[in-house]
Short mmCIF file of C-alpha atoms and ligand atoms in Angstrom, two decimals:
data_model
loop_
_atom_site.label_atom_id
_atom_site.label_comp_id
_atom_site.label_asym_id
_atom_site.label_seq_id
_atom_site.Cartn_x
_atom_site.Cartn_y
_atom_site.Cartn_z
CA HIS A 1 13.90 -0.34 45.95
CA ALA A 2 14.67 0.96 42.51
CA LYS A 3 17.55 -1.44 42.30
CA GLU A 4 15.36 -4.32 43.35
CA LEU A 5 12.73 -3.36 40.86
CA GLY A 6 15.35 -3.01 38.14
CA ARG A 7 16.68 -6.47 38.90
CA GLY A 8 13.16 -7.82 38.98
CA VAL A 9 12.36 -6.30 35.62
CA HIS A 10 15.62 -7.62 34.23
CA CYS A 11 14.93 -11.18 35.40
CA PHE A 12 11.34 -11.04 34.25
CA PHE A 13 12.23 -9.65 30.84
CA GLU A 14 15.01 -11.87 29.61
CA PRO A 15 13.20 -15.15 29.10
CA GLY A 16 10.40 -13.19 27.42
CA MET A 17 12.78 -11.53 25.00
CA ASP A 18 14.31 -14.91 24.29
CA MET A 19 10.91 -16.25 23.40
CA ALA A 20 10.10 -13.30 21.18
CA LEU A 21 13.46 -13.58 19.48
CA ARG A 22 13.10 -17.31 18.96
CA LYS A 23 9.60 -16.89 17.59
CA ARG A 24 10.86 -14.22 15.25
CA ARG A 25 13.81 -16.28 14.06
CA SER A 26 11.60 -19.24 13.28
CA LEU A 27 9.07 -16.99 11.51
CA GLU A 28 11.94 -15.56 9.46
CA ARG A 29 12.97 -19.07 8.51
CA ASP A 30 9.39 -19.94 7.60
CA LEU A 31 9.08 -16.82 5.46
CA ARG A 32 12.13 -17.92 3.52
CA HIS A 33 10.27 -21.11 2.57
CA ALA A 34 6.92 -19.43 2.05
CA MET A 35 7.72 -18.43 -1.52
CA GLN A 36 8.67 -21.96 -2.64
CA GLU A 37 5.79 -23.51 -0.70
CA ASN A 38 3.18 -21.32 -2.39
CA GLU A 39 2.06 -19.80 0.89
CA LEU A 40 2.21 -16.30 -0.55
CA THR A 41 -0.57 -14.75 -2.61
CA LEU A 42 -1.57 -11.33 -3.76
CA HIS A 43 -4.90 -9.76 -3.01
CA PHE A 44 -6.14 -6.83 -5.04
CA GLN A 45 -8.06 -3.80 -3.79
CA PRO A 46 -9.90 -1.53 -6.25
CA LEU A 47 -9.37 2.22 -6.65
CA PHE A 48 -12.06 4.36 -8.26
CA ASP A 49 -11.78 7.72 -9.96
CA SER A 50 -14.12 10.59 -9.16
CA SER A 51 -16.65 9.42 -11.74
CA GLN A 52 -16.75 6.07 -9.92
CA THR A 53 -14.94 4.20 -12.64
CA LEU A 54 -12.70 1.40 -11.49
CA VAL A 55 -9.21 2.38 -12.62
CA THR A 56 -6.61 0.52 -10.59
CA PHE A 57 -6.10 -2.47 -8.32
CA GLU A 58 -3.52 -2.26 -5.55
CA ALA A 59 -1.62 -5.52 -5.00
CA LEU A 60 -1.39 -6.44 -1.31
CA LEU A 61 0.76 -9.33 -0.16
CA ARG A 62 -0.78 -12.14 1.92
CA TRP A 63 0.99 -14.90 3.79
CA THR A 64 -0.88 -17.94 5.09
CA HIS A 65 1.44 -19.75 7.47
CA PRO A 66 0.90 -23.55 7.49
CA THR A 67 0.28 -23.71 11.25
CA LEU A 68 -0.17 -20.10 12.40
CA GLY A 69 -2.64 -19.08 9.68
CA PRO A 70 -2.69 -15.62 8.09
CA ILE A 71 0.13 -13.28 9.19
CA PRO A 72 -0.48 -9.59 8.41
CA PRO A 73 2.00 -7.79 6.13
CA THR A 74 2.56 -5.17 8.82
CA GLU A 75 4.20 -8.03 10.76
CA PHE A 76 6.19 -9.90 8.12
CA ILE A 77 7.23 -7.04 5.78
CA PRO A 78 9.44 -5.37 8.43
CA MET A 79 10.93 -8.82 9.13
CA ALA A 80 11.66 -9.33 5.46
CA GLU A 81 13.23 -5.86 5.32
CA GLU A 82 15.58 -6.60 8.20
CA SER A 83 16.66 -9.96 6.81
CA GLY A 84 17.07 -8.73 3.23
CA LEU A 85 14.46 -11.22 2.05
CA ILE A 86 12.38 -8.27 0.87
CA LEU A 87 14.44 -8.16 -2.34
CA ALA A 88 13.32 -11.64 -3.45
CA LEU A 89 9.85 -11.12 -2.04
CA GLY A 90 9.46 -7.75 -3.73
CA GLU A 91 10.55 -9.16 -7.07
CA TRP A 92 7.99 -11.96 -6.74
CA VAL A 93 5.26 -9.41 -5.93
CA LEU A 94 6.15 -7.20 -8.88
CA ARG A 95 6.30 -10.09 -11.35
CA THR A 96 3.08 -11.70 -10.07
CA ALA A 97 1.22 -8.37 -10.06
CA CYS A 98 2.26 -7.56 -13.65
CA ARG A 99 1.43 -11.07 -14.85
CA THR A 100 -2.00 -10.84 -13.27
CA ALA A 101 -2.68 -7.37 -14.64
CA ILE A 102 -1.90 -8.38 -18.21
CA GLY A 103 -4.94 -10.71 -17.97
CA TRP A 104 -7.32 -7.84 -17.21
CA GLN A 105 -9.08 -7.13 -20.50
CA GLU A 106 -10.49 -3.90 -19.05
CA GLY A 107 -6.99 -2.45 -18.94
CA TYR A 108 -6.96 -1.65 -15.23
CA ARG A 109 -3.68 -0.41 -13.83
CA VAL A 110 -1.92 -2.29 -11.06
CA ALA A 111 -0.29 -0.58 -8.07
CA VAL A 112 2.62 -2.29 -6.31
CA ASN A 113 4.07 -1.30 -2.94
CA LEU A 114 7.85 -0.97 -2.83
CA SER A 115 10.09 -1.08 0.19
CA PRO A 116 12.76 1.62 0.50
CA ILE A 117 15.35 -1.17 0.57
CA GLN A 118 14.35 -2.16 -2.96
CA ILE A 119 14.74 1.42 -4.16
CA LEU A 120 18.06 2.05 -2.46
CA ARG A 121 19.55 -1.13 -3.90
CA GLY A 122 19.83 0.80 -7.15
CA THR A 123 18.58 -2.02 -9.38
CA MET A 124 14.84 -1.28 -9.45
CA PRO A 125 14.72 0.57 -12.79
CA ALA A 126 16.41 -2.36 -14.56
CA LEU A 127 14.24 -4.92 -12.77
CA VAL A 128 11.02 -3.06 -13.55
CA GLN A 129 12.01 -2.75 -17.20
CA ALA A 130 12.84 -6.48 -17.37
CA ILE A 131 9.52 -7.50 -15.80
CA LEU A 132 7.56 -5.18 -18.10
CA ASN A 133 9.32 -6.71 -21.11
CA GLU A 134 8.81 -10.23 -19.83
CA THR A 135 5.09 -9.83 -19.05
CA GLY A 136 4.22 -7.43 -21.85
CA LEU A 137 2.51 -4.99 -19.48
CA PRO A 138 2.68 -1.41 -20.80
CA SER A 139 4.56 0.81 -18.34
CA SER A 140 1.58 3.18 -18.21
CA ARG A 141 -0.40 0.45 -16.45
CA LEU A 142 2.04 0.12 -13.55
CA GLU A 143 2.03 2.33 -10.47
CA LEU A 144 4.68 2.10 -7.77
CA GLU A 145 3.75 3.13 -4.23
CA LEU A 146 6.43 4.44 -1.88
CA THR A 147 6.36 5.92 1.60
CA GLU A 148 8.11 9.14 2.41
CA GLY A 149 10.33 7.95 5.27
CA MET A 150 13.23 6.79 3.18
CA LEU A 151 13.21 9.83 0.95
CA ILE A 152 14.29 12.11 3.74
CA HIS A 153 17.16 9.97 4.92
CA ASN A 154 18.52 9.13 1.50
CA ALA A 155 17.28 11.99 -0.63
CA GLU A 156 20.07 11.97 -3.21
CA GLU A 157 20.06 8.25 -3.99
CA ALA A 158 16.28 8.01 -3.84
CA LEU A 159 15.81 10.92 -6.21
CA GLU A 160 18.13 9.38 -8.79
CA GLN A 161 16.29 6.05 -8.66
CA LEU A 162 12.86 7.64 -8.83
CA VAL A 163 13.82 9.74 -11.83
CA ALA A 164 15.05 6.62 -13.62
CA LEU A 165 11.87 4.72 -12.76
CA ARG A 166 9.68 7.56 -13.95
CA GLN A 167 11.57 7.63 -17.26
CA LEU A 168 10.28 4.11 -17.89
CA GLY A 169 6.78 5.55 -18.00
CA VAL A 170 5.51 4.07 -14.72
CA ARG A 171 3.58 6.27 -12.31
CA LEU A 172 5.00 7.04 -8.89
CA VAL A 173 2.69 7.33 -5.89
CA LEU A 174 3.58 8.72 -2.49
CA ASP A 175 1.77 6.38 -0.07
CA ASP A 176 0.49 7.13 3.46
CA PHE A 177 0.93 10.86 2.96
CA GLY A 178 0.78 12.95 6.11
CA THR A 179 2.26 10.38 8.47
CA GLY A 180 5.87 11.42 7.86
CA TYR A 181 7.57 14.70 8.55
CA SER A 182 8.33 16.12 5.16
CA SER A 183 6.55 19.06 3.63
CA LEU A 184 4.69 18.87 0.38
CA SER A 185 6.89 21.53 -1.19
CA TYR A 186 9.99 19.52 -0.33
CA LEU A 187 8.50 16.36 -1.77
CA HIS A 188 7.61 18.18 -4.95
CA ARG A 189 11.30 17.87 -5.85
CA PHE A 190 10.62 14.18 -6.32
CA PRO A 191 8.93 13.07 -9.54
CA PHE A 192 5.64 11.87 -8.02
CA ASP A 193 2.47 11.69 -10.08
CA LYS A 194 0.15 11.42 -7.14
CA LEU A 195 -0.11 11.10 -3.42
CA LYS A 196 -2.29 9.00 -1.19
CA VAL A 197 -3.73 10.67 1.87
CA ASP A 198 -3.20 8.36 4.83
CA ARG A 199 -6.12 6.45 6.25
CA THR A 200 -5.74 8.06 9.68
CA PHE A 201 -6.85 11.45 8.27
CA VAL A 202 -9.74 9.91 6.34
CA GLN A 203 -10.96 8.15 9.46
CA ARG A 204 -11.04 11.41 11.42
CA LEU A 205 -12.83 13.41 8.71
CA GLU A 206 -16.29 13.22 10.25
CA SER A 207 -15.38 13.81 13.88
CA ASP A 208 -12.40 16.13 13.72
CA SER A 209 -12.51 19.52 12.03
CA SER A 210 -8.71 19.82 12.02
CA ALA A 211 -8.42 16.52 10.11
CA ARG A 212 -10.90 18.05 7.66
CA ALA A 213 -8.76 21.17 7.33
CA ILE A 214 -5.58 19.12 6.82
CA VAL A 215 -7.14 16.95 4.12
CA ASN A 216 -8.54 19.98 2.32
CA ALA A 217 -5.17 21.69 2.46
CA ILE A 218 -3.40 18.58 1.13
CA ILE A 219 -5.86 18.32 -1.75
CA SER A 220 -5.69 21.96 -2.80
CA MET A 221 -1.91 22.16 -2.45
CA SER A 222 -1.47 19.00 -4.50
CA LYS A 223 -3.58 20.49 -7.23
CA ASN A 224 -1.39 23.57 -7.34
CA LEU A 225 1.64 21.29 -7.60
CA ASN A 226 -0.02 19.27 -10.38
CA LEU A 227 -0.19 16.13 -8.31
CA GLU A 228 -3.18 13.82 -8.29
CA VAL A 229 -4.66 12.88 -4.94
CA THR A 230 -6.00 9.53 -3.75
CA ALA A 231 -7.57 8.83 -0.38
CA GLU A 232 -7.15 5.44 1.26
CA GLY A 233 -9.30 3.86 3.95
CA VAL A 234 -12.67 5.26 2.87
CA GLU A 235 -15.15 3.36 5.02
CA THR A 236 -18.27 5.52 5.15
CA LEU A 237 -20.50 7.31 2.67
CA ALA A 238 -19.94 10.58 4.56
CA GLN A 239 -16.16 10.29 4.08
CA PHE A 240 -16.68 9.42 0.44
CA GLU A 241 -18.89 12.47 -0.17
CA MET A 242 -16.55 14.85 1.67
CA LEU A 243 -13.51 13.68 -0.27
CA ARG A 244 -15.31 13.87 -3.58
CA ALA A 245 -16.65 17.33 -2.82
CA GLN A 246 -13.08 18.47 -2.11
CA GLY A 247 -12.00 17.18 -5.50
CA CYS A 248 -10.07 14.08 -4.53
CA HIS A 249 -9.21 12.29 -7.81
CA GLU A 250 -9.31 8.70 -6.62
CA LEU A 251 -10.82 6.80 -3.71
CA GLN A 252 -10.03 3.48 -2.09
CA GLY A 253 -11.42 1.74 0.96
CA PHE A 254 -13.62 -0.95 2.41
CA LEU A 255 -16.74 1.05 1.41
CA LEU A 256 -15.82 0.64 -2.25
CA GLY A 257 -14.14 -2.76 -2.18
CA ARG A 258 -11.98 -4.90 0.05
CA PRO A 259 -8.76 -6.58 -1.02
CA MET A 260 -9.75 -9.80 -2.85
CA PRO A 261 -8.06 -12.75 -4.51
CA GLU A 262 -7.52 -12.50 -8.25
CA THR A 263 -10.26 -15.06 -8.97
CA GLU A 264 -12.87 -12.77 -7.42
CA ILE A 265 -12.03 -9.79 -9.60
CA ARG A 266 -14.12 -10.90 -12.53
CA HIS A 267 -17.17 -11.38 -10.30
CA PHE A 268 -16.60 -8.13 -8.45
CA GLN A 269 -19.55 -5.76 -8.60
CA PRO A 270 -18.37 -2.23 -7.97
CA LEU A 271 -20.62 -0.59 -5.40
CA PHE A 272 -20.42 2.65 -7.33
CA GLY A 273 -21.46 1.90 -10.86
CA SER A 274 -23.15 4.28 -13.26
CA GLN A 275 -26.47 4.31 -11.42
CA ARG A 276 -25.24 6.27 -8.52
CA GLU A 277 -28.55 7.15 -6.87
CA GLN A 278 -29.54 3.53 -6.77
CA THR A 279 -26.18 2.61 -5.35
CA ILE A 280 -26.40 5.16 -2.58
CA GLN A 281 -29.84 3.87 -1.69
CA GLN A 282 -28.43 0.37 -1.52
CA LEU A 283 -25.58 1.57 0.66
CA GLN A 284 -27.92 3.27 3.07
CA LEU A 285 -29.65 -0.07 3.52
CA LEU A 286 -26.40 -1.65 4.64
CA PRO A 287 -25.91 -2.07 8.41
P1 C2E B 301 -0.73 0.32 2.33
O1 C2E B 301 0.08 0.21 1.11
O2 C2E B 301 -1.01 1.69 2.83
O3 C2E B 301 -2.06 -0.48 2.03
C1 C2E B 301 -3.32 -0.14 2.54
C2 C2E B 301 -3.68 -1.00 3.73
O4 C2E B 301 -4.90 -0.55 4.28
C3 C2E B 301 -3.94 -2.48 3.37
O5 C2E B 301 -3.59 -3.26 4.51
C4 C2E B 301 -5.44 -2.50 3.15
O6 C2E B 301 -6.02 -3.78 3.32
C5 C2E B 301 -5.89 -1.55 4.23
N1 C2E B 301 -7.16 -0.90 3.91
C6 C2E B 301 -7.66 -0.56 2.70
N2 C2E B 301 -8.86 0.04 2.80
C7 C2E B 301 -9.14 0.08 4.13
C8 C2E B 301 -10.27 0.60 4.88
O7 C2E B 301 -11.23 1.13 4.36
N3 C2E B 301 -10.18 0.48 6.24
C9 C2E B 301 -9.13 -0.11 6.87
N4 C2E B 301 -9.16 -0.20 8.19
N5 C2E B 301 -8.06 -0.59 6.18
C10 C2E B 301 -8.06 -0.49 4.84
P2 C2E B 301 -2.66 -4.54 4.41
O8 C2E B 301 -3.01 -5.32 3.19
O9 C2E B 301 -2.71 -5.21 5.73
O10 C2E B 301 -1.22 -3.93 4.17
C11 C2E B 301 -0.60 -3.14 5.14
C12 C2E B 301 0.67 -2.53 4.62
O11 C2E B 301 1.64 -3.55 4.33
C13 C2E B 301 0.48 -1.78 3.31
O12 C2E B 301 -0.04 -0.49 3.55
C14 C2E B 301 1.91 -1.76 2.80
O13 C2E B 301 2.64 -0.73 3.42
C15 C2E B 301 2.44 -3.10 3.27
N6 C2E B 301 2.42 -4.05 2.14
C16 C2E B 301 1.42 -4.85 1.70
N7 C2E B 301 1.81 -5.58 0.62
C17 C2E B 301 3.09 -5.20 0.36
C18 C2E B 301 4.06 -5.57 -0.63
O14 C2E B 301 3.82 -6.38 -1.55
N8 C2E B 301 5.30 -4.98 -0.56
C19 C2E B 301 5.61 -4.07 0.41
N9 C2E B 301 6.84 -3.52 0.42
N10 C2E B 301 4.71 -3.67 1.33
C20 C2E B 301 3.47 -4.23 1.32
MG1 MG B 302 0.00 1.13 -0.70
MG1 MG B 303 -1.32 3.43 1.80
MG1 MG B 304 -1.50 2.97 4.71
#
C-alpha cells in the first residue's frame, strides 16, 4: 500500500510542481522587466524615538504586477536573491531611497534593507559611497538593515564588509532580532549600532510572559553592550507602553504609522505628537 501511495503521490505531485515552477519562472521574467516598466516603488514606514519624535523612515519595496496586482516582498525578494536580480534591484532601492530622503527638509534618516547577497558581493561599501556622493545625502542619515542569518555562515567576509560600511559613517541595524540562532554576545563582535526586536516577540508581549521576559532581557543586554534597540510591529497601545517602559529607544508599527508612498509623507500626521495625552485619548477612541 505504501508503494501505491508513493506512486500516487508522485503522479499527483509532478504536474503541480511543473505549474509552480512555470509560474515562478514567468514571475522571475516579469520581475526582470518590472524595473524598466516602473512597476516598482518604495513605501516608507515611520520610526519614532522614545519622546515620540519621528526620526527615520524605513524604505520597503513594492511591486505592482500588471496583471497579478501587488506581490509581497516576502514572495519576490527570495526570487530575486536566487536569480541574482537582487543586485540590480538593491541598487535601485538604495539610490531611490537616498534620492527621496534628500528631499526631506526635516532631516529624517532613511533605513534600507540589504540582502546578504549584496553584502557578500564585496562591493557594497563602494556602491554606498558612490550613491551618497551622487545624491548628496550625508552618511549619518542612512541606516542599513541586515538580518543575522548570513552573518553566521559567512562571519569573516561579512565582518570585513560591515566594518568598511560603518567607516563610511552609515548606521548598521540588525533586523528581525531574535528569530535567528546567534547570541547577542557573539553578534557584538559585529559593528552594529542598533538592533530591531522581531515583530513576533512584540506581538506576544501582552499574552505571553516569556515573550515579555525575552524582550526585557534583549533590551537590558543591548544597553550594556551600548546598542540601541528598536521594536518593530507595534500594533497596540499596551505594546507601545510596555516597550517604552522597558526603555526601548525607537518604535515602529501599524499603531504609529503604516508604510506609505512618498507623496503621503508630507501630509502624514504622526499619531504621537507633542500632546501625548490627547493622542492617547484619540487612540482609545479608535476601534
Ligand atoms: P522587515 O525589514 O522586517 O520589514 C518590516 C515588515 O513588517 C514590513 O513588511 C512592514 O510592512 C511590516 N510591518 C511593519 N509594522 C507592522 C505591524 O505593526 N504589524 C504587522 N503585521 N506588520 C508590520 P513588508 O513591507 O511586507 O516587507 C517584508 C520584508 O521584505 C521586510 O521585512 C524585508 O525583510 C523585506 N524587504 C522589503 N523591502 C526590501 C528591500 O528593498 N530589500 C530587501 N533586501 N528586502 C526588503
Ligand atoms: Mg527592515
Ligand atoms: Mg524587521
Ligand atoms: Mg521583520
